[in-house]
mmCIF file of C-alpha atoms in Angstrom:
data_model
loop_
_atom_site.group_PDB
_atom_site.id
_atom_site.type_symbol
_atom_site.label_atom_id
_atom_site.label_comp_id
_atom_site.label_asym_id
_atom_site.label_seq_id
_atom_site.Cartn_x
_atom_site.Cartn_y
_atom_site.Cartn_z
ATOM 1 C CA UNK A 5 244.477 221.409 238.168
ATOM 2 C CA UNK A 6 245.928 224.710 239.307
ATOM 3 C CA UNK A 7 245.988 228.021 237.463
ATOM 4 C CA UNK A 8 249.710 227.485 236.783
ATOM 5 C CA UNK A 9 249.105 224.048 235.259
ATOM 6 C CA UNK A 10 246.245 225.344 233.084
ATOM 7 C CA UNK A 11 248.379 228.242 231.840
ATOM 8 C CA UNK A 12 251.206 225.822 230.958
ATOM 9 C CA UNK A 13 248.819 223.489 229.120
ATOM 10 C CA UNK A 14 247.294 226.345 227.128
ATOM 11 C CA UNK A 15 250.742 227.629 226.169
ATOM 12 C CA UNK A 16 251.834 224.163 225.042
ATOM 13 C CA UNK A 17 248.613 223.562 223.168
ATOM 14 C CA UNK A 18 248.972 226.783 221.169
ATOM 15 C CA UNK A 19 252.737 226.405 220.578
ATOM 16 C CA UNK A 20 252.783 222.739 219.511
ATOM 17 C CA UNK A 21 254.045 220.583 217.969
ATOM 18 C CA UNK A 22 250.784 218.838 217.043
ATOM 19 C CA UNK A 23 251.377 215.757 219.202
ATOM 20 C CA UNK A 24 252.064 217.956 222.214
ATOM 21 C CA UNK A 25 248.978 220.105 221.473
ATOM 22 C CA UNK A 26 246.779 217.002 221.297
ATOM 23 C CA UNK A 27 248.286 215.673 224.541
ATOM 24 C CA UNK A 28 247.535 219.012 226.213
ATOM 25 C CA UNK A 29 243.916 218.810 225.039
ATOM 26 C CA UNK A 30 243.582 215.282 226.402
ATOM 27 C CA UNK A 31 244.976 216.463 229.706
ATOM 28 C CA UNK A 32 242.411 219.281 229.819
ATOM 29 C CA UNK A 33 239.732 216.656 229.230
ATOM 30 C CA UNK A 34 241.003 214.697 232.249
ATOM 31 C CA UNK A 35 240.942 217.820 234.439
ATOM 32 C CA UNK A 36 237.315 218.477 233.326
ATOM 33 C CA UNK A 37 236.515 221.594 235.350
ATOM 34 C CA UNK A 38 234.985 224.883 234.194
ATOM 35 C CA UNK A 39 238.515 226.317 234.061
ATOM 36 C CA UNK A 40 239.364 224.224 230.979
ATOM 37 C CA UNK A 41 236.718 225.988 228.856
ATOM 38 C CA UNK A 42 238.810 229.063 227.808
ATOM 39 C CA UNK A 43 241.809 227.045 226.528
ATOM 40 C CA UNK A 44 239.502 224.600 224.738
ATOM 41 C CA UNK A 45 237.734 227.482 223.015
ATOM 42 C CA UNK A 46 241.100 228.997 222.076
ATOM 43 C CA UNK A 47 242.110 225.646 220.527
ATOM 44 C CA UNK A 48 239.132 225.822 218.169
ATOM 45 C CA UNK A 49 240.902 228.670 216.374
ATOM 46 C CA UNK A 50 244.240 226.820 216.139
ATOM 47 C CA UNK A 51 246.014 227.021 212.781
ATOM 48 C CA UNK A 52 246.357 223.204 212.570
ATOM 49 C CA UNK A 53 243.292 221.162 211.602
ATOM 50 C CA UNK A 54 244.309 218.169 213.744
ATOM 51 C CA UNK A 55 244.335 220.361 216.868
ATOM 52 C CA UNK A 56 240.971 221.963 216.016
ATOM 53 C CA UNK A 57 239.427 218.521 215.414
ATOM 54 C CA UNK A 58 240.728 217.184 218.722
ATOM 55 C CA UNK A 59 239.366 220.263 220.546
ATOM 56 C CA UNK A 60 235.897 219.638 219.049
ATOM 57 C CA UNK A 61 236.118 215.976 220.099
ATOM 58 C CA UNK A 62 237.043 216.924 223.674
ATOM 59 C CA UNK A 63 234.254 219.493 223.938
ATOM 60 C CA UNK A 64 231.700 216.981 222.630
ATOM 61 C CA UNK A 65 232.794 214.417 225.203
ATOM 62 C CA UNK A 66 232.694 216.974 228.009
ATOM 63 C CA UNK A 67 229.248 218.075 226.795
ATOM 64 C CA UNK A 68 227.923 214.653 227.742
ATOM 65 C CA UNK A 69 229.361 214.811 231.261
ATOM 66 C CA UNK A 70 228.226 216.630 234.386
ATOM 67 C CA UNK A 71 231.706 217.848 235.324
ATOM 68 C CA UNK A 72 231.564 221.254 233.631
ATOM 69 C CA UNK A 73 228.915 223.907 233.080
ATOM 70 C CA UNK A 74 228.442 223.168 229.392
ATOM 71 C CA UNK A 75 225.985 226.060 229.055
ATOM 72 C CA UNK A 76 228.862 228.373 229.957
ATOM 73 C CA UNK A 77 231.080 226.595 227.430
ATOM 74 C CA UNK A 78 228.532 227.132 224.673
ATOM 75 C CA UNK A 79 228.315 230.836 225.498
ATOM 76 C CA UNK A 80 232.095 231.088 225.241
ATOM 77 C CA UNK A 81 231.872 229.541 221.779
ATOM 78 C CA UNK A 82 229.007 231.713 220.584
ATOM 79 C CA UNK A 83 230.665 234.913 221.749
ATOM 80 C CA UNK A 84 233.962 234.217 220.001
ATOM 81 C CA UNK A 85 235.070 236.796 217.424
ATOM 82 C CA UNK A 86 236.245 233.916 215.234
ATOM 83 C CA UNK A 87 233.484 232.766 212.863
ATOM 84 C CA UNK A 88 234.969 229.245 212.671
ATOM 85 C CA UNK A 89 234.749 228.942 216.461
ATOM 86 C CA UNK A 90 231.127 230.099 216.414
ATOM 87 C CA UNK A 91 230.343 227.451 213.799
ATOM 88 C CA UNK A 92 231.912 224.811 216.051
ATOM 89 C CA UNK A 93 229.273 225.689 218.637
ATOM 90 C CA UNK A 94 226.632 223.936 216.535
ATOM 91 C CA UNK A 95 228.661 220.704 216.622
ATOM 92 C CA UNK A 96 228.951 220.887 220.389
ATOM 93 C CA UNK A 97 225.266 221.701 220.729
ATOM 94 C CA UNK A 98 224.336 218.694 218.594
ATOM 95 C CA UNK A 99 226.280 216.489 221.006
ATOM 96 C CA UNK A 100 224.242 217.953 223.861
ATOM 97 C CA UNK A 101 220.843 216.924 222.475
ATOM 98 C CA UNK A 102 220.765 213.773 224.609
ATOM 99 C CA UNK A 103 220.983 215.960 227.732
ATOM 100 C CA UNK A 104 218.286 218.349 226.490
ATOM 101 C CA UNK A 105 215.855 218.061 229.487
ATOM 102 C CA UNK A 106 218.580 219.068 231.942
ATOM 103 C CA UNK A 107 220.396 221.467 229.659
ATOM 104 C CA UNK A 108 217.914 223.779 227.951
ATOM 105 C CA UNK A 109 216.633 225.425 231.198
ATOM 106 C CA UNK A 110 220.239 226.513 231.873
ATOM 107 C CA UNK A 111 220.680 227.889 228.358
ATOM 108 C CA UNK A 112 217.387 229.760 228.207
ATOM 109 C CA UNK A 113 218.626 232.275 230.765
ATOM 110 C CA UNK A 114 221.033 233.643 228.146
ATOM 111 C CA UNK A 115 218.295 234.344 225.600
ATOM 112 C CA UNK A 116 218.373 238.057 226.438
ATOM 113 C CA UNK A 117 222.077 238.275 225.571
ATOM 114 C CA UNK A 118 222.916 241.647 224.073
ATOM 115 C CA UNK A 119 224.577 240.023 221.051
ATOM 116 C CA UNK A 120 221.992 239.171 218.355
ATOM 117 C CA UNK A 121 224.282 236.442 216.999
ATOM 118 C CA UNK A 122 224.245 234.653 220.373
ATOM 119 C CA UNK A 123 220.448 234.901 220.556
ATOM 120 C CA UNK A 124 219.993 233.468 217.048
ATOM 121 C CA UNK A 125 222.365 230.557 217.639
ATOM 122 C CA UNK A 126 220.754 229.816 221.000
ATOM 123 C CA UNK A 127 217.361 229.705 219.286
ATOM 124 C CA UNK A 128 218.799 227.255 216.745
ATOM 125 C CA UNK A 129 219.766 224.965 219.631
ATOM 126 C CA UNK A 130 216.887 225.535 222.034
ATOM 127 C CA UNK A 131 213.918 225.136 219.663
ATOM 128 C CA UNK A 132 214.705 221.507 218.723
ATOM 129 C CA UNK A 133 215.566 220.762 222.359
ATOM 130 C CA UNK A 134 212.577 222.284 224.140
ATOM 131 C CA UNK A 135 209.902 223.094 221.531
ATOM 132 C CA UNK A 136 206.689 224.470 223.040
ATOM 133 C CA UNK A 137 208.239 224.483 226.520
ATOM 134 C CA UNK A 138 210.051 227.645 225.420
ATOM 135 C CA UNK A 139 206.829 229.637 224.951
ATOM 136 C CA UNK A 140 206.664 230.947 228.580
ATOM 137 C CA UNK A 141 210.260 232.160 228.190
ATOM 138 C CA UNK A 142 209.758 233.758 224.755
ATOM 139 C CA UNK A 143 206.401 235.502 225.256
ATOM 140 C CA UNK A 144 207.813 238.006 227.839
ATOM 141 C CA UNK A 145 210.262 239.180 225.153
ATOM 142 C CA UNK A 146 207.297 240.551 223.181
ATOM 143 C CA UNK A 147 206.825 243.262 225.826
ATOM 144 C CA UNK A 148 210.499 244.227 226.039
ATOM 145 C CA UNK A 149 211.418 247.869 225.453
ATOM 146 C CA UNK A 150 214.070 246.746 222.941
ATOM 147 C CA UNK A 151 212.498 246.327 219.485
ATOM 148 C CA UNK A 152 215.294 243.937 218.478
ATOM 149 C CA UNK A 153 214.367 241.579 221.302
ATOM 150 C CA UNK A 154 210.693 241.810 220.360
ATOM 151 C CA UNK A 155 211.536 240.902 216.758
ATOM 152 C CA UNK A 156 213.637 237.990 217.959
ATOM 153 C CA UNK A 157 210.828 236.785 220.229
ATOM 154 C CA UNK A 158 208.192 236.869 217.496
ATOM 155 C CA UNK A 159 210.456 235.065 215.009
ATOM 156 C CA UNK A 160 211.377 232.392 217.570
ATOM 157 C CA UNK A 161 207.702 231.796 218.440
ATOM 158 C CA UNK A 162 207.001 231.327 214.739
ATOM 159 C CA UNK A 163 209.743 228.719 214.552
ATOM 160 C CA UNK A 164 208.309 226.920 217.582
ATOM 161 C CA UNK A 165 205.048 226.859 215.624
ATOM 162 C CA UNK A 166 202.729 226.064 218.524
ATOM 163 C CA UNK A 167 199.173 227.392 218.737
ATOM 164 C CA UNK A 168 199.721 228.382 222.393
ATOM 165 C CA UNK A 169 201.653 231.442 221.136
ATOM 166 C CA UNK A 170 198.908 232.583 218.765
ATOM 167 C CA UNK A 171 197.181 235.078 221.082
ATOM 168 C CA UNK A 172 200.409 236.871 222.044
ATOM 169 C CA UNK A 173 201.461 237.129 218.399
ATOM 170 C CA UNK A 174 198.096 238.528 217.298
ATOM 171 C CA UNK A 175 198.328 241.259 219.935
ATOM 172 C CA UNK A 176 201.854 242.114 218.798
ATOM 173 C CA UNK A 177 200.807 242.195 215.119
ATOM 174 C CA UNK A 178 198.021 244.620 215.965
ATOM 175 C CA UNK A 179 199.573 246.869 218.602
ATOM 176 C CA UNK A 180 203.375 246.995 218.361
ATOM 177 C CA UNK A 181 204.783 250.427 217.528
ATOM 178 C CA UNK A 182 207.615 248.911 215.455
ATOM 179 C CA UNK A 183 206.546 248.013 211.906
ATOM 180 C CA UNK A 184 209.179 245.249 211.603
ATOM 181 C CA UNK A 185 207.915 243.585 214.776
ATOM 182 C CA UNK A 186 204.355 243.667 213.452
ATOM 183 C CA UNK A 187 205.391 242.140 210.137
ATOM 184 C CA UNK A 188 207.454 239.449 211.884
ATOM 185 C CA UNK A 189 204.458 238.643 214.083
ATOM 186 C CA UNK A 190 202.224 238.206 211.009
ATOM 187 C CA UNK A 191 204.727 235.834 209.412
ATOM 188 C CA UNK A 192 205.067 233.910 212.690
ATOM 189 C CA UNK A 193 201.270 233.516 212.761
ATOM 190 C CA UNK A 194 201.481 232.082 209.256
ATOM 191 C CA UNK A 195 204.019 229.474 210.387
ATOM 192 C CA UNK A 196 201.651 228.347 213.138
ATOM 193 C CA UNK A 197 198.970 227.913 210.456
ATOM 194 C CA UNK A 198 195.872 228.048 212.684
ATOM 195 C CA UNK A 199 192.672 228.995 210.814
ATOM 196 C CA UNK A 200 191.367 230.981 213.801
ATOM 197 C CA UNK A 201 193.876 233.713 212.954
ATOM 198 C CA UNK A 202 192.467 234.266 209.456
ATOM 199 C CA UNK A 203 189.758 236.883 210.341
ATOM 200 C CA UNK A 204 192.389 238.922 212.201
ATOM 201 C CA UNK A 205 194.770 238.738 209.220
ATOM 202 C CA UNK A 206 192.022 239.987 206.908
ATOM 203 C CA UNK A 207 191.450 242.964 209.235
ATOM 204 C CA UNK A 208 195.193 243.663 209.326
ATOM 205 C CA UNK A 209 195.157 244.032 205.522
ATOM 206 C CA UNK A 210 193.902 247.564 206.163
ATOM 207 C CA UNK A 211 197.094 248.380 208.103
ATOM 208 C CA UNK A 212 199.677 250.218 205.958
ATOM 209 C CA UNK A 213 202.859 248.171 205.672
ATOM 210 C CA UNK A 214 201.323 244.810 206.581
ATOM 211 C CA UNK A 215 199.508 244.075 203.317
ATOM 212 C CA UNK A 216 202.272 241.960 201.773
ATOM 213 C CA UNK A 217 202.876 239.842 204.881
ATOM 214 C CA UNK A 218 199.136 239.252 205.398
ATOM 215 C CA UNK A 219 198.574 238.318 201.742
ATOM 216 C CA UNK A 220 201.566 235.979 201.757
ATOM 217 C CA UNK A 221 200.263 234.211 204.854
ATOM 218 C CA UNK A 222 196.718 233.961 203.481
ATOM 219 C CA UNK A 223 198.189 232.557 200.255
ATOM 220 C CA UNK A 224 200.248 229.992 202.174
ATOM 221 C CA UNK A 225 197.122 228.963 204.101
ATOM 222 C CA UNK A 226 195.127 228.887 200.809
ATOM 223 C CA UNK A 227 192.330 230.911 202.417
ATOM 224 C CA UNK A 228 190.019 232.981 200.197
ATOM 225 C CA UNK A 229 188.608 235.127 203.015
ATOM 226 C CA UNK A 230 190.112 238.299 201.508
ATOM 227 C CA UNK A 231 188.260 238.138 198.166
ATOM 228 C CA UNK A 232 186.312 241.309 198.988
ATOM 229 C CA UNK A 233 189.507 243.276 199.656
ATOM 230 C CA UNK A 234 191.597 242.080 196.746
ATOM 231 C CA UNK A 235 190.320 244.422 193.978
ATOM 232 C CA UNK A 236 191.444 247.497 195.901
ATOM 233 C CA UNK A 237 194.825 245.922 196.655
ATOM 234 C CA UNK A 238 195.423 245.132 192.969
ATOM 235 C CA UNK A 239 195.146 248.862 192.216
ATOM 236 C CA UNK A 240 197.446 250.037 195.028
ATOM 237 C CA UNK A 241 200.384 252.285 194.073
ATOM 238 C CA UNK A 242 202.931 250.082 195.897
ATOM 239 C CA UNK A 243 204.429 247.552 193.511
ATOM 240 C CA UNK A 244 205.037 244.917 196.246
ATOM 241 C CA UNK A 245 201.382 245.086 197.318
ATOM 242 C CA UNK A 246 200.190 244.565 193.724
ATOM 243 C CA UNK A 247 202.536 241.589 193.322
ATOM 244 C CA UNK A 248 201.354 240.006 196.585
ATOM 245 C CA UNK A 249 197.722 240.566 195.567
ATOM 246 C CA UNK A 250 198.363 238.867 192.201
ATOM 247 C CA UNK A 251 199.991 235.892 193.917
ATOM 248 C CA UNK A 252 196.977 235.623 196.216
ATOM 249 C CA UNK A 253 194.497 235.819 193.314
ATOM 250 C CA UNK A 254 196.357 232.990 191.559
ATOM 251 C CA UNK A 255 196.433 230.792 194.677
ATOM 252 C CA UNK A 256 192.699 231.120 195.427
ATOM 253 C CA UNK A 257 191.882 230.814 191.691
ATOM 254 C CA UNK A 258 189.698 233.960 191.749
ATOM 255 C CA UNK A 259 188.760 233.886 188.064
ATOM 256 C CA UNK A 260 186.031 236.435 188.639
ATOM 257 C CA UNK A 261 188.911 238.933 188.944
ATOM 258 C CA UNK A 262 189.923 238.431 185.268
ATOM 259 C CA UNK A 263 188.906 241.968 184.288
ATOM 260 C CA UNK A 264 190.980 243.471 187.125
ATOM 261 C CA UNK A 265 193.955 241.330 186.057
ATOM 262 C CA UNK A 266 193.516 242.470 182.441
ATOM 263 C CA UNK A 267 194.026 246.060 183.654
ATOM 264 C CA UNK A 268 197.346 245.006 185.163
ATOM 265 C CA UNK A 269 198.637 243.848 181.756
ATOM 266 C CA UNK A 270 199.550 247.469 181.125
ATOM 267 C CA UNK A 271 201.002 247.937 184.630
ATOM 268 C CA UNK A 272 204.037 250.280 184.730
ATOM 269 C CA UNK A 273 205.996 247.539 186.510
ATOM 270 C CA UNK A 274 207.110 244.786 184.100
ATOM 271 C CA UNK A 275 207.006 242.036 186.765
ATOM 272 C CA UNK A 276 203.422 242.901 187.733
ATOM 273 C CA UNK A 277 202.322 242.892 184.072
ATOM 274 C CA UNK A 278 204.126 239.590 183.475
ATOM 275 C CA UNK A 279 202.525 237.867 186.503
ATOM 276 C CA UNK A 280 199.064 239.108 185.504
ATOM 277 C CA UNK A 281 199.581 237.702 182.004
ATOM 278 C CA UNK A 282 200.819 234.330 183.289
ATOM 279 C CA UNK A 283 197.813 234.017 185.618
ATOM 280 C CA UNK A 284 195.323 234.882 182.861
ATOM 281 C CA UNK A 285 196.928 232.345 180.492
ATOM 282 C CA UNK A 286 196.790 229.655 183.180
ATOM 283 C CA UNK A 287 193.091 230.315 183.712
ATOM 284 C CA UNK A 288 192.475 230.155 179.975
ATOM 285 C CA UNK A 289 194.412 226.895 179.717
ATOM 286 C CA UNK A 290 192.573 225.281 182.627
ATOM 287 C CA UNK A 291 189.269 226.311 181.106
ATOM 288 C CA UNK A 292 190.046 224.354 177.911
ATOM 289 C CA UNK A 293 190.220 220.695 178.911
ATOM 290 C CA UNK A 294 192.526 218.755 176.594
ATOM 291 C CA UNK A 295 193.515 215.178 177.571
ATOM 292 C CA UNK A 296 196.744 215.341 175.538
ATOM 293 C CA UNK A 297 197.861 218.567 177.198
ATOM 294 C CA UNK A 298 196.926 217.221 180.640
ATOM 295 C CA UNK A 299 199.133 214.191 179.923
ATOM 296 C CA UNK A 300 201.933 216.555 178.813
ATOM 297 C CA UNK A 301 201.594 218.391 182.145
ATOM 298 C CA UNK A 302 201.988 215.103 184.013
ATOM 299 C CA UNK A 303 205.033 214.045 181.966
ATOM 300 C CA UNK A 304 206.711 217.459 182.285
ATOM 301 C CA UNK A 305 206.216 217.373 186.055
ATOM 302 C CA UNK A 306 207.914 213.949 186.189
ATOM 303 C CA UNK A 307 210.848 215.160 184.089
ATOM 304 C CA UNK A 308 211.336 218.268 186.207
ATOM 305 C CA UNK A 309 211.224 216.196 189.386
ATOM 306 C CA UNK A 310 214.046 214.040 187.999
ATOM 307 C CA UNK A 311 216.094 217.138 187.186
ATOM 308 C CA UNK A 312 215.624 218.516 190.710
ATOM 309 C CA UNK A 313 216.245 215.141 192.374
ATOM 310 C CA UNK A 314 219.563 214.806 190.521
ATOM 311 C CA UNK A 315 220.559 218.416 191.265
ATOM 312 C CA UNK A 316 220.863 219.098 187.524
ATOM 313 C CA UNK A 317 220.701 222.580 185.998
ATOM 314 C CA UNK A 318 218.834 222.085 182.690
ATOM 315 C CA UNK A 319 216.121 219.977 181.081
ATOM 316 C CA UNK A 320 216.730 219.522 177.332
ATOM 317 C CA UNK A 321 213.915 218.483 174.950
ATOM 318 C CA UNK A 322 214.748 217.832 171.276
ATOM 319 C CA UNK A 323 212.458 216.378 168.634
ATOM 320 C CA UNK A 324 213.536 212.865 167.605
ATOM 321 C CA UNK A 325 215.736 212.346 170.690
ATOM 322 C CA UNK A 326 215.178 211.301 174.318
ATOM 323 C CA UNK A 327 214.899 213.906 177.069
ATOM 324 C CA UNK A 328 218.239 214.941 178.565
ATOM 325 C CA UNK A 329 219.389 216.805 181.634
ATOM 326 C CA UNK A 330 222.617 218.748 182.107
ATOM 327 C CA UNK A 331 224.429 218.110 185.371
ATOM 328 C CA UNK A 332 227.828 219.633 186.173
ATOM 329 C CA UNK A 333 228.316 220.401 182.474
ATOM 330 C CA UNK A 334 227.586 216.823 181.330
ATOM 331 C CA UNK A 335 224.532 215.746 179.323
ATOM 332 C CA UNK A 336 222.685 212.658 180.629
ATOM 333 C CA UNK A 337 219.688 210.827 179.134
ATOM 334 C CA UNK A 338 216.604 210.629 181.394
ATOM 335 C CA UNK A 339 214.057 208.865 179.126
ATOM 336 C CA UNK A 340 214.410 205.615 177.190
ATOM 337 C CA UNK A 341 212.230 206.541 174.199
ATOM 338 C CA UNK A 342 212.615 209.395 171.741
ATOM 339 C CA UNK A 343 210.293 212.397 171.795
ATOM 340 C CA UNK A 344 208.254 213.225 168.696
ATOM 341 C CA UNK A 345 207.904 216.793 167.423
ATOM 342 C CA UNK A 346 204.335 216.775 168.774
ATOM 343 C CA UNK A 347 205.560 215.598 172.198
ATOM 344 C CA UNK A 348 208.048 218.455 172.384
ATOM 345 C CA UNK A 349 205.465 221.007 171.237
ATOM 346 C CA UNK A 350 202.975 219.878 173.938
ATOM 347 C CA UNK A 351 205.664 219.880 176.636
#
């Protein structure tokens, strides 16, 4: 395993023919030192599929051994200019899951890499491997002078989804001087889903630029703590804020806001007016209990679930015929009995 031998193997592996390239890869696997990483990474960009597949196989097998610094190998993959090589990194990382306890502490040191792509792909690998154990490594990123690193840290903590990160995220949502970091922190808080954050989110509604994120999180948590603030938000000049406020009103079923929603029917933005109208009609419908329409709701939900489950594109309802779905341009029956005109009208 000298430098001369490695150079000869790499040359043969890139020049072929395929059988010789595969033999060179198998020889690199036998050598199994850190020096084989560059030629293996180069092989992942080979023009022949058989060579690329063998290179992935060799890297996966080496990933399960202790002979090479696999963390270094992964960094080589992630830093490649070739997008196909970078995608191969996920396959190698999946093969490393069994060695997660020994591996992730070696990978976490690269989390401050200057390349955002490397950071994102490392997060993809590290979060399933280490989970909440990453929090002590991610929280210091929230105080970094680089706003990009702070955004990455807040997003990664949201993906970890552990309540231990809640305090650090609340501070960042309140105090960071970068608006994008603050918004990312709010959304990360929403992913953690702890009710103790709700009073802070309601207070943050008064912060310009954070209204939409806070309302979206409160909607996802189905918390009605912002009822007192919602009327003012419905009348805000920013279209996105009005839309988020309407979504929130619909989620918490704030029917006492019907008069405020009626004002939005003449909103200058067509989407805002449409959402206000849909919400008002839903409230009117729910207020008029009709067993036949409730049954139609149940049946329609079942039909739509079948369409989604089968990855179809359309649900087709025709009086006097069964229900159909369209999948890949073909029409398929999804009910055994025919629908009456009344059935179709109710649906």
